Backbone as a chain_set.jsonl record, in Angstrom:
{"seq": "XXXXXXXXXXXXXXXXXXXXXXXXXXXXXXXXXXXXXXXXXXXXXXXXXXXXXXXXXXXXXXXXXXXXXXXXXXXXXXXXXXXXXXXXXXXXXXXXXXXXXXXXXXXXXXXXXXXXXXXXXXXXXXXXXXXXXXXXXXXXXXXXXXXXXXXXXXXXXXXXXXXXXXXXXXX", "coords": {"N": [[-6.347, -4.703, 20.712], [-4.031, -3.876, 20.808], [-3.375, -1.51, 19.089], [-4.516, 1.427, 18.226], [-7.043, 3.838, 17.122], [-5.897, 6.427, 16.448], [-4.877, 8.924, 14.439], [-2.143, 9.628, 12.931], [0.426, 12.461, 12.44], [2.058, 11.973, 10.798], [0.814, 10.988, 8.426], [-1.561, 12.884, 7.912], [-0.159, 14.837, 7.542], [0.656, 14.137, 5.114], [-1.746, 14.554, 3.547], [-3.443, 12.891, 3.584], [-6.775, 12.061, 4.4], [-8.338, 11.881, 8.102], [-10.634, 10.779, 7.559], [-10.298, 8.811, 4.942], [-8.443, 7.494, 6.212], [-9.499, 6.512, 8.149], [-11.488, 4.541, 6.808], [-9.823, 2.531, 5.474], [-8.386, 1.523, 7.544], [-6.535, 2.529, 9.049], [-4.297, 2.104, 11.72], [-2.07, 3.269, 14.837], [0.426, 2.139, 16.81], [0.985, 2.661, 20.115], [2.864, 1.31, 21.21], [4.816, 0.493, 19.797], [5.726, 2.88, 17.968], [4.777, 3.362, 15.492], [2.457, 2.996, 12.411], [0.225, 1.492, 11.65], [-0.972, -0.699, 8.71], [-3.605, -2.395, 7.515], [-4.03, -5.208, 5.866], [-5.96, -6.561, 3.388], [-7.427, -9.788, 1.412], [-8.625, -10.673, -1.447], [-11.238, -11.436, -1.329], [-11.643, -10.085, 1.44], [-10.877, -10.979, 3.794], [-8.112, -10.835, 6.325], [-5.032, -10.475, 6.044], [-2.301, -9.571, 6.156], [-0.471, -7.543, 8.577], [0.9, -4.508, 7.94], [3.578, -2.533, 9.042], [4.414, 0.909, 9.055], [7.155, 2.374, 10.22], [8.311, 4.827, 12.434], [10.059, 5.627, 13.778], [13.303, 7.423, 13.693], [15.601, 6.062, 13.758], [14.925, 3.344, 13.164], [13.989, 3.673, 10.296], [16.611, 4.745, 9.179], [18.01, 2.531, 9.578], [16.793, 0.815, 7.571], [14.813, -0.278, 7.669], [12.026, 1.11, 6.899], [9.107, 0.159, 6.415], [8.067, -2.695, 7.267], [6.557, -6.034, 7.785], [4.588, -6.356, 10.419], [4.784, -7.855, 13.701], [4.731, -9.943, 16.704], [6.083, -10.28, 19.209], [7.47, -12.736, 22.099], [6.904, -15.625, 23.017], [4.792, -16.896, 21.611], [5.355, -15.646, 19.023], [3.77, -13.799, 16.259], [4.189, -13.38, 12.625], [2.875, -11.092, 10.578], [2.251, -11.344, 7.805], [2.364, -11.21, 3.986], [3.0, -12.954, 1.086], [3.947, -10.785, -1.684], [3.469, -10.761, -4.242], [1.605, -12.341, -4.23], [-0.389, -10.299, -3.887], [-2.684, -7.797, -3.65], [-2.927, -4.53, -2.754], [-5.84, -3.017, -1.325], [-7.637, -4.291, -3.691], [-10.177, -5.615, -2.714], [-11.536, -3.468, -1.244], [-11.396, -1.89, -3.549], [-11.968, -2.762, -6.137], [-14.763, -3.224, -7.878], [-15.667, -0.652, -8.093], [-13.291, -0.09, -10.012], [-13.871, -2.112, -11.664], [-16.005, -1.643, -12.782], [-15.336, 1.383, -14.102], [-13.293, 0.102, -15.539], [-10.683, 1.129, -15.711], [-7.273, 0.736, -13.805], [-5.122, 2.367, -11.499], [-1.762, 1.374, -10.854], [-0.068, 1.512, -7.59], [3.289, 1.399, -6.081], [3.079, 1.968, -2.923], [0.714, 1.855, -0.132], [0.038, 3.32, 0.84], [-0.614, 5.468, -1.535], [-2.846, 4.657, -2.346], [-4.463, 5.309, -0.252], [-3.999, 8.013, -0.388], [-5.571, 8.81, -2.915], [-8.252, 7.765, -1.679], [-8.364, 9.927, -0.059], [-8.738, 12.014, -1.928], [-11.061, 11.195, -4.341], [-12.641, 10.039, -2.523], [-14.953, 7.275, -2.531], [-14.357, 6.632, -5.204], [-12.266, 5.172, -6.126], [-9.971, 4.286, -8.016], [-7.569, 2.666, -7.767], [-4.401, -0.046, -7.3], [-2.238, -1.275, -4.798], [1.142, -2.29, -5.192], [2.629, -2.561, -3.139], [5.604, -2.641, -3.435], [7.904, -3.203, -5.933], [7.82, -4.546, -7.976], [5.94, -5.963, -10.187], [3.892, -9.202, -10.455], [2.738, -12.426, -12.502], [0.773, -12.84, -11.099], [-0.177, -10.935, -10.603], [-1.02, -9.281, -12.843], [-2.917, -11.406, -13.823], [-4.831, -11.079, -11.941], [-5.414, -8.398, -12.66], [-6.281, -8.162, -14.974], [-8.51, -9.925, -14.976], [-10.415, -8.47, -13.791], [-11.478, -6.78, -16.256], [-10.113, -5.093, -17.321], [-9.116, -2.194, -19.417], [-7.625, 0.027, -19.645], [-4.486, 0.386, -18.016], [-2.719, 2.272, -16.007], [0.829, 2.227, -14.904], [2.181, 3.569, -11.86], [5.181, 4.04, -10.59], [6.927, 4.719, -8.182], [9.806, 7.34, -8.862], [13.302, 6.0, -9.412], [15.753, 7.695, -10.059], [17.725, 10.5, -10.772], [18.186, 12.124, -12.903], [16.691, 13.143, -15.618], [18.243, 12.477, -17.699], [20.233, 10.317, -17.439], [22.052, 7.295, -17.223], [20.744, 5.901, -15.209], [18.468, 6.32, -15.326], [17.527, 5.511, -18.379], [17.62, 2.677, -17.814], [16.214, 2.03, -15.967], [13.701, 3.112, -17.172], [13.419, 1.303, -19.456], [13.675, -1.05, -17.938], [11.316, -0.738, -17.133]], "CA": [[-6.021, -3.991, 21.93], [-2.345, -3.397, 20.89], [-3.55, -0.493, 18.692], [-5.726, 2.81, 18.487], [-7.634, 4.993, 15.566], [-4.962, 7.592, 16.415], [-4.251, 9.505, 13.318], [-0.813, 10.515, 13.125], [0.219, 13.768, 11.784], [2.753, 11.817, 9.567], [-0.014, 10.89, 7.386], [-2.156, 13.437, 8.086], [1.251, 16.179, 6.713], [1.02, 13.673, 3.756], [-2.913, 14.482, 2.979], [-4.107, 11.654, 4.081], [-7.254, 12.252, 5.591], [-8.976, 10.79, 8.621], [-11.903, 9.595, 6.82], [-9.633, 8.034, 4.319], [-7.651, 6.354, 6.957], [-10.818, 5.54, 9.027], [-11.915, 3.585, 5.431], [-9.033, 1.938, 5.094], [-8.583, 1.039, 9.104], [-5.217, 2.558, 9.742], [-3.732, 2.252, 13.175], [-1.197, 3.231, 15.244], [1.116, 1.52, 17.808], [2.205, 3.588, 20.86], [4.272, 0.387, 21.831], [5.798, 0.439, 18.554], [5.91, 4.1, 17.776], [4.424, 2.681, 14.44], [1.961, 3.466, 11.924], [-0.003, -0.175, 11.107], [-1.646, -1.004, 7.843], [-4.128, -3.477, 7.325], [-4.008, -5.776, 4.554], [-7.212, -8.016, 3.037], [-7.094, -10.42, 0.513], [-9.9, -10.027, -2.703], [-12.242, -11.784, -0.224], [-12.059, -9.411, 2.454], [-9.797, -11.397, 4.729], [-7.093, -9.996, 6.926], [-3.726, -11.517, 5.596], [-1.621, -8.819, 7.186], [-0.705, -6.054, 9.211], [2.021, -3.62, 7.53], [4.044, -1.302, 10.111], [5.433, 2.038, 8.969], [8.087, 3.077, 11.698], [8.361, 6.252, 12.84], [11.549, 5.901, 14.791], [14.166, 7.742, 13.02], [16.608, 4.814, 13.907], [14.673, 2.387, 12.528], [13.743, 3.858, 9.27], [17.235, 4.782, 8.467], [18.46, 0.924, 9.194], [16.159, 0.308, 6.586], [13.235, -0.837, 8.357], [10.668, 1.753, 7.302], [8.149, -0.257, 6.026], [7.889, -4.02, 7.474], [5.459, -6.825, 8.364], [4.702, -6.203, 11.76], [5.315, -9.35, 14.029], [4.515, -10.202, 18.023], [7.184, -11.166, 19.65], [7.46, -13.308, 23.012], [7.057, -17.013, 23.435], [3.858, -17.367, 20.557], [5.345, -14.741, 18.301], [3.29, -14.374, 14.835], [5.073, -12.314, 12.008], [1.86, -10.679, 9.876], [3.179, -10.9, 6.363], [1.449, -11.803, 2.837], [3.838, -12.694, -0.254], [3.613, -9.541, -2.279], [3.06, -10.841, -5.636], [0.255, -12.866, -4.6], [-1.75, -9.642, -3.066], [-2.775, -6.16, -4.35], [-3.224, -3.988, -1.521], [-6.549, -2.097, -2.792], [-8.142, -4.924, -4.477], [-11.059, -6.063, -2.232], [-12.171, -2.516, -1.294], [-11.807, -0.863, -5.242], [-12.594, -4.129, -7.041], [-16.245, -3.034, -7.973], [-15.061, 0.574, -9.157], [-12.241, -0.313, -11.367], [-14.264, -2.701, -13.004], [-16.593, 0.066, -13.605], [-14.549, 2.333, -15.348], [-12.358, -0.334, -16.569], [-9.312, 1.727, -15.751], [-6.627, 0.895, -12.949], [-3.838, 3.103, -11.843], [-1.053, 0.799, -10.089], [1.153, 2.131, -7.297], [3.761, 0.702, -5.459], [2.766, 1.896, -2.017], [-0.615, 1.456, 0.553], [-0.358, 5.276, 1.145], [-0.906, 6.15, -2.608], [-4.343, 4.494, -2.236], [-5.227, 5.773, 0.874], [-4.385, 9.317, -0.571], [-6.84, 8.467, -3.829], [-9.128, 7.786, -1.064], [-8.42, 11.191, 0.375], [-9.22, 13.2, -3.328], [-11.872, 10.656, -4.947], [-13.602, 8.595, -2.191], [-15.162, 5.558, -3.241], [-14.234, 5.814, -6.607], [-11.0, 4.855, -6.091], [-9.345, 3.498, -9.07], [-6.014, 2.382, -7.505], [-4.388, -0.665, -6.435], [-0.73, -1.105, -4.486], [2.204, -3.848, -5.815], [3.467, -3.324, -2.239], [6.945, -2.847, -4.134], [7.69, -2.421, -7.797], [7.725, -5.76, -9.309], [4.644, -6.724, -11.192], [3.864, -10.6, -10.89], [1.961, -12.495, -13.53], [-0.267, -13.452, -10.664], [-0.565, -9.512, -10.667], [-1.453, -9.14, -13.809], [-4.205, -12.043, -14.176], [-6.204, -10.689, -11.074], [-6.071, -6.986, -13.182], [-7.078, -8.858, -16.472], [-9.976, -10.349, -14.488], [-11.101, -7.177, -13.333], [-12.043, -6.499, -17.366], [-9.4, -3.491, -17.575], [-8.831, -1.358, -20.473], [-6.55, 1.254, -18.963], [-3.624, 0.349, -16.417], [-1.633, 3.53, -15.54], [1.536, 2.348, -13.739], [2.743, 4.804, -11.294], [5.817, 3.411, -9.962], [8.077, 5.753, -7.428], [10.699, 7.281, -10.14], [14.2, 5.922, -8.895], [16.42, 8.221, -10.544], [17.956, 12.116, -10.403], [18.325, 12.833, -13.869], [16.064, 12.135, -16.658], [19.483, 12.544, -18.828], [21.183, 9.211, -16.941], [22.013, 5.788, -17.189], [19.651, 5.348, -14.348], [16.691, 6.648, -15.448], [17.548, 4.634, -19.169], [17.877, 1.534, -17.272], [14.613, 2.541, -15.111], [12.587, 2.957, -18.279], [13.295, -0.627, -19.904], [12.803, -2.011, -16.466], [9.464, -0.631, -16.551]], "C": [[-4.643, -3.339, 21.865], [-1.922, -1.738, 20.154], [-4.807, 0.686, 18.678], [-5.789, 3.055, 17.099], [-7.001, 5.93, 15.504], [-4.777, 8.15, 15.299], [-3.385, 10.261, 13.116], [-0.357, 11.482, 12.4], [1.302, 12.857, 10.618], [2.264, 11.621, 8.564], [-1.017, 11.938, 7.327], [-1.62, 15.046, 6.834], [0.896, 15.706, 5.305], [-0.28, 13.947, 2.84], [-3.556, 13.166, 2.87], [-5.157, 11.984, 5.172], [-7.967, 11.409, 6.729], [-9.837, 10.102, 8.405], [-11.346, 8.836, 6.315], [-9.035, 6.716, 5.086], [-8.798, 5.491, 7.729], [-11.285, 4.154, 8.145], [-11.032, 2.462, 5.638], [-8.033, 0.85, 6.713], [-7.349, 1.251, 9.281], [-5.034, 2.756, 10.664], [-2.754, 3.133, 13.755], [-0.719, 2.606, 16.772], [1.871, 2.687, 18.739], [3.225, 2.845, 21.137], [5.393, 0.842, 20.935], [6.417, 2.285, 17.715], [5.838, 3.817, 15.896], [2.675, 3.396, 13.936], [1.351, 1.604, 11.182], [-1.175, 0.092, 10.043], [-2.16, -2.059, 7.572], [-4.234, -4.436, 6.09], [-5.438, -6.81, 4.188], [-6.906, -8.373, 1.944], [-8.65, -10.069, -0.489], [-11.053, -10.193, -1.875], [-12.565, -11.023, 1.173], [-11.105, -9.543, 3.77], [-8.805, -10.626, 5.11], [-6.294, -10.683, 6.484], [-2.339, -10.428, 6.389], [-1.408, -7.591, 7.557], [1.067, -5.383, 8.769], [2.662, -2.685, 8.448], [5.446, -0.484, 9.407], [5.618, 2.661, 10.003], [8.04, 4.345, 11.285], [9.753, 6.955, 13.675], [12.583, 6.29, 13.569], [15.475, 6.492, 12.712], [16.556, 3.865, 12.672], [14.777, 2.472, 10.776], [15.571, 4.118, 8.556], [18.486, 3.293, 8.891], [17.67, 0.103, 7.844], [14.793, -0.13, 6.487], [11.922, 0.035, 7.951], [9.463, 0.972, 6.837], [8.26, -2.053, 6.435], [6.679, -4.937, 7.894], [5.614, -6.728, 10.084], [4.389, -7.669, 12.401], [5.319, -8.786, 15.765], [5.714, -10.619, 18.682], [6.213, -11.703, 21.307], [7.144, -15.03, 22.151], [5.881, -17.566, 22.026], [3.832, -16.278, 19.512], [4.748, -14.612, 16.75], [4.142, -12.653, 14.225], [3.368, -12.337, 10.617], [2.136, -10.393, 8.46], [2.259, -11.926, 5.19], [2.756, -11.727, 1.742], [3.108, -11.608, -1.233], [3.4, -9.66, -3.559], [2.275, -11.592, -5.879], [-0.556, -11.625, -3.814], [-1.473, -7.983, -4.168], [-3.324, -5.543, -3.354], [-4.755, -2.902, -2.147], [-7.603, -3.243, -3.315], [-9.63, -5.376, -4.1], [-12.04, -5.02, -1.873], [-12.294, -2.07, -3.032], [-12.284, -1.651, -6.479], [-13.42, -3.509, -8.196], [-15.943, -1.671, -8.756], [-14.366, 0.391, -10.409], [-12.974, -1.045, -12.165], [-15.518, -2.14, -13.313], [-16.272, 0.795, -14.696], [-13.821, 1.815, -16.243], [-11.273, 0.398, -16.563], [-8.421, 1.34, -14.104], [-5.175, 1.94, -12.705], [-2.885, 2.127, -10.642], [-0.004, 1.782, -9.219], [1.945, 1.278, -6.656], [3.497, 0.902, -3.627], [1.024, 2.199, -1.321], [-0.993, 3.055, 0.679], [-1.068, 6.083, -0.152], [-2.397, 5.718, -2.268], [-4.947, 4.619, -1.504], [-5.765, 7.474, 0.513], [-5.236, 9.46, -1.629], [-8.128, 8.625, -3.228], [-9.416, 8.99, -0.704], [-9.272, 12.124, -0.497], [-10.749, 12.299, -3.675], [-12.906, 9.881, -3.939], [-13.688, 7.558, -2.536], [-15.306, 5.448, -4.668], [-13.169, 6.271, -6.8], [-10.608, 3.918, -6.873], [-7.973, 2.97, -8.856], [-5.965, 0.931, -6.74], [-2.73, -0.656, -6.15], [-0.029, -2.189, -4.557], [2.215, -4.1, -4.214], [4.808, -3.509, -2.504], [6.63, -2.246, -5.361], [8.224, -2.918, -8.392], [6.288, -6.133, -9.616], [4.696, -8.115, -12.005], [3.085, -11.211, -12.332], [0.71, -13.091, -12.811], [-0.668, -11.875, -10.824], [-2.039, -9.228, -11.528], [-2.891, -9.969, -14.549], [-4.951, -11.636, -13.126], [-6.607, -8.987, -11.541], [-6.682, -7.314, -14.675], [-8.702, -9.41, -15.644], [-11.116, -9.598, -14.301], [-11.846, -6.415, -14.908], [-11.227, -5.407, -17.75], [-9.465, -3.316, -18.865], [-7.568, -0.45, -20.462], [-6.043, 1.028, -18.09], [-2.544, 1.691, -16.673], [-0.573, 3.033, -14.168], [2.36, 3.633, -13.354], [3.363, 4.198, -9.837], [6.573, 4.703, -9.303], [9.205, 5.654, -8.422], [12.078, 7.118, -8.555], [15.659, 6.102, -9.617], [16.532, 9.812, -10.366], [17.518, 12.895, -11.104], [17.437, 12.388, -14.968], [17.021, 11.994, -18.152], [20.271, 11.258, -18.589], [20.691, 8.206, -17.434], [21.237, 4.972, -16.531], [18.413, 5.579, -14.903], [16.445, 5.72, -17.127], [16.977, 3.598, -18.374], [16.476, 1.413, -16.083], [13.529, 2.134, -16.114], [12.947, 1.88, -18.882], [13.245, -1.458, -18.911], [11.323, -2.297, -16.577], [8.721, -1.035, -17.657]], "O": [[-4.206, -2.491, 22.642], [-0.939, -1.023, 20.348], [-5.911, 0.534, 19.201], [-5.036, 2.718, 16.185], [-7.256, 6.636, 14.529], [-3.973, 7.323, 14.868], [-3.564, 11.478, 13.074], [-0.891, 11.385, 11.295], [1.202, 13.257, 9.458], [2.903, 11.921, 7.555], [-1.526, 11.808, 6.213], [-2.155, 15.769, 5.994], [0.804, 16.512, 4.38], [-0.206, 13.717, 1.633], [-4.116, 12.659, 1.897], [-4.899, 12.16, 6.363], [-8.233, 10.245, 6.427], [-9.996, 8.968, 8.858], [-11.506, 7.74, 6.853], [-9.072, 5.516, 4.812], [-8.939, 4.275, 7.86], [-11.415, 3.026, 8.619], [-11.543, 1.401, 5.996], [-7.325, -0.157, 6.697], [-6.734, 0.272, 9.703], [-5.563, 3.817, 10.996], [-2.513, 4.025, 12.941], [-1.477, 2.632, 17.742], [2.845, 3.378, 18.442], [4.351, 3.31, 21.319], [6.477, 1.363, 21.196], [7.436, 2.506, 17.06], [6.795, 4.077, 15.167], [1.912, 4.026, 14.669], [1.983, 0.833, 10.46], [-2.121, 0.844, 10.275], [-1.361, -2.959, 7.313], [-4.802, -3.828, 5.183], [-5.726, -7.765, 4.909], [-6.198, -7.643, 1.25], [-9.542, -9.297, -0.137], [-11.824, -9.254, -1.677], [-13.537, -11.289, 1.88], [-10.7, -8.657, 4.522], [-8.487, -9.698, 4.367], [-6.689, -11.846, 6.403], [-1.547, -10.928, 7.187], [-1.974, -6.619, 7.056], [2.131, -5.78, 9.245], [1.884, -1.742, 8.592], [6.63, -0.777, 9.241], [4.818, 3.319, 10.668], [7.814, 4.848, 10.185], [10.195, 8.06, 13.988], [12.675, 5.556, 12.586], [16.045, 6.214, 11.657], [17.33, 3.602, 11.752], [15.397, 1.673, 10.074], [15.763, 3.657, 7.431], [19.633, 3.231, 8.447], [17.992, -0.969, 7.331], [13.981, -0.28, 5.574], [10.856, -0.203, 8.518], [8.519, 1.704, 7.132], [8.68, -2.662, 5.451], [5.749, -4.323, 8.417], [6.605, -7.0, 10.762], [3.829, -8.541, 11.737], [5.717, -7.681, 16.133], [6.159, -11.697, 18.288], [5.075, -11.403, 21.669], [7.207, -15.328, 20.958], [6.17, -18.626, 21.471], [2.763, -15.88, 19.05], [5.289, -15.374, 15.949], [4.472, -11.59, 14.75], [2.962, -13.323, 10.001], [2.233, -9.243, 8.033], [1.686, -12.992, 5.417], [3.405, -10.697, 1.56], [1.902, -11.614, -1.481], [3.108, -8.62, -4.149], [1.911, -11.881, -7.019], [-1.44, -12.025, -3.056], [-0.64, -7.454, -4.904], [-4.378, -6.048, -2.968], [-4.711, -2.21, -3.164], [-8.73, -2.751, -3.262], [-10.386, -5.54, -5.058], [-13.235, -5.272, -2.031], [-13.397, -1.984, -3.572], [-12.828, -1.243, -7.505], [-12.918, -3.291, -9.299], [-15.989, -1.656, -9.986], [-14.753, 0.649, -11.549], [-12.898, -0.819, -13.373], [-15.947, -2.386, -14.44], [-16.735, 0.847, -15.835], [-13.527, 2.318, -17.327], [-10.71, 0.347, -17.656], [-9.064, 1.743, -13.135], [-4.36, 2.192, -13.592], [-3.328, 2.166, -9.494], [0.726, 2.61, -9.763], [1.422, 0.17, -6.534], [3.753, -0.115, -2.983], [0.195, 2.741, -2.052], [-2.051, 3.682, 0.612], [-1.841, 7.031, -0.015], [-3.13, 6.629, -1.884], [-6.104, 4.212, -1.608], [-6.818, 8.07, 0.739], [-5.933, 10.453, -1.421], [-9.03, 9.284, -3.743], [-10.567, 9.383, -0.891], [-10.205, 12.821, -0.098], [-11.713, 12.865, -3.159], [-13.841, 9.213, -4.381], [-12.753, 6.826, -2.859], [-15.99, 4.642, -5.298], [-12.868, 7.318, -7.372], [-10.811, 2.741, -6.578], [-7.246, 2.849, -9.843], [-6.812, 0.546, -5.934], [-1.959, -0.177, -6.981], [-0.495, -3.18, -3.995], [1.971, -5.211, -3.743], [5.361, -4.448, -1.932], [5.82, -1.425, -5.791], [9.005, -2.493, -9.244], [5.714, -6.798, -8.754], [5.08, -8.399, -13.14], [2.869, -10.393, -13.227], [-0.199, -13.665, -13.411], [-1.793, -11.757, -11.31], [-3.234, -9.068, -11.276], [-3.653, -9.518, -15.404], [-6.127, -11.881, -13.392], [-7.581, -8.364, -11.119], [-7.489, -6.613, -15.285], [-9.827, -9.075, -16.016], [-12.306, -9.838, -14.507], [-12.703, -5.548, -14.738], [-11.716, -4.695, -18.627], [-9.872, -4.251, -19.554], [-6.701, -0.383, -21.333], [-6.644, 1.253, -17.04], [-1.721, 1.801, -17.583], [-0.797, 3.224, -12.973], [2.959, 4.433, -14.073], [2.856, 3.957, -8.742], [6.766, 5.679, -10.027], [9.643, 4.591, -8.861], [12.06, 7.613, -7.428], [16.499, 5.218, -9.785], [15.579, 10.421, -9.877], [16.847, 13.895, -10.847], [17.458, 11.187, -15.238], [16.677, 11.582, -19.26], [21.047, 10.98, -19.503], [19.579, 7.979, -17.911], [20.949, 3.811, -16.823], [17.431, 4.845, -14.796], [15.327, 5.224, -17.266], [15.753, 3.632, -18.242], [16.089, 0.357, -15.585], [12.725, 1.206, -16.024], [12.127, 1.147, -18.328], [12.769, -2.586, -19.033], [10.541, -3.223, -16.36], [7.492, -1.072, -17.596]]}, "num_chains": 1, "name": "protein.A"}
């Protein structure tokens, strides 16, 4: 009741379309002036609800992307440790181990917009960040892979720097 099927143009700008999002059951919060993402576990389960702000405020305190959380007197905070989940995994399961190829991203949006281009043969799943656990890694070994394509957000200017070195032996 706290949210709608609204489809906000911020994802919408991003090519994200409403079918995609319909798939994938994205919300939005007028309370919250929020953008909520659903999370399931391999089983299907809800484990939590993701909220990308929209408030300029918020996002540049840092907040753009958090576990969204109830407040008052029986407040629940909707949050899954991120290196036990693959956002992706319970819907694309069945595909990937099809083709035997995954492409990893770090955010819920990349695999919504997959959804957008490919439909249901969506080869993607999301860290949720951009560390890669070794619980990660044994639920994409399970899957029978052949081919993982990570496609981490580059966090660098120059591909001449110390950062982008220090990027690539990270990765």
């Amino acid at each position: 009741k706290r949210f709608t099927d609204y489809k906000h143009d911020a994802f919408l700008s991003d090519g994200l379309t409403e079918d995609a999002q319909s798939y994938w059951e994205v919300m939005y919060s007028y309370v919250d002036h929020s953008i909520i993402l659903p999370h399931r576990d391999k089983y299907g389960r809800l484990v939590s609800l993701k909220q990308r702000n929209l408030d300029s405020f918020k996002i540049e305190s840092g907040y753009k992307y958090i576990p969204y959380q109830t407040f008052g007197k029986n407040g629940v905070l909707y949050s899954v440790p991120t290196q036990f989940h693959l956002y992706g995994l319970y819907q694309n399961a069945e595909y990937i181990k099809r083709i035997k190829k995954v492409f990893l991203f770090e955010s819920e949006k990349s695999i919504i917009k997959l959804e957008s281009w490919y439909g249901r043969q969506n080869y993607g799943l999301a860290l949720c960040g951009s560390n890669i656990s070794e619980w990660h890694i044994q639920e994409i070994l399970n899957l029978g892979i052949e081919e993982v394509v990570i496609c981490l957000d580059r966090e660098y200017r120059d591909v001449d720097s110390e950062e982008c070195t220090t990027y690539q032996q990270r990765i």
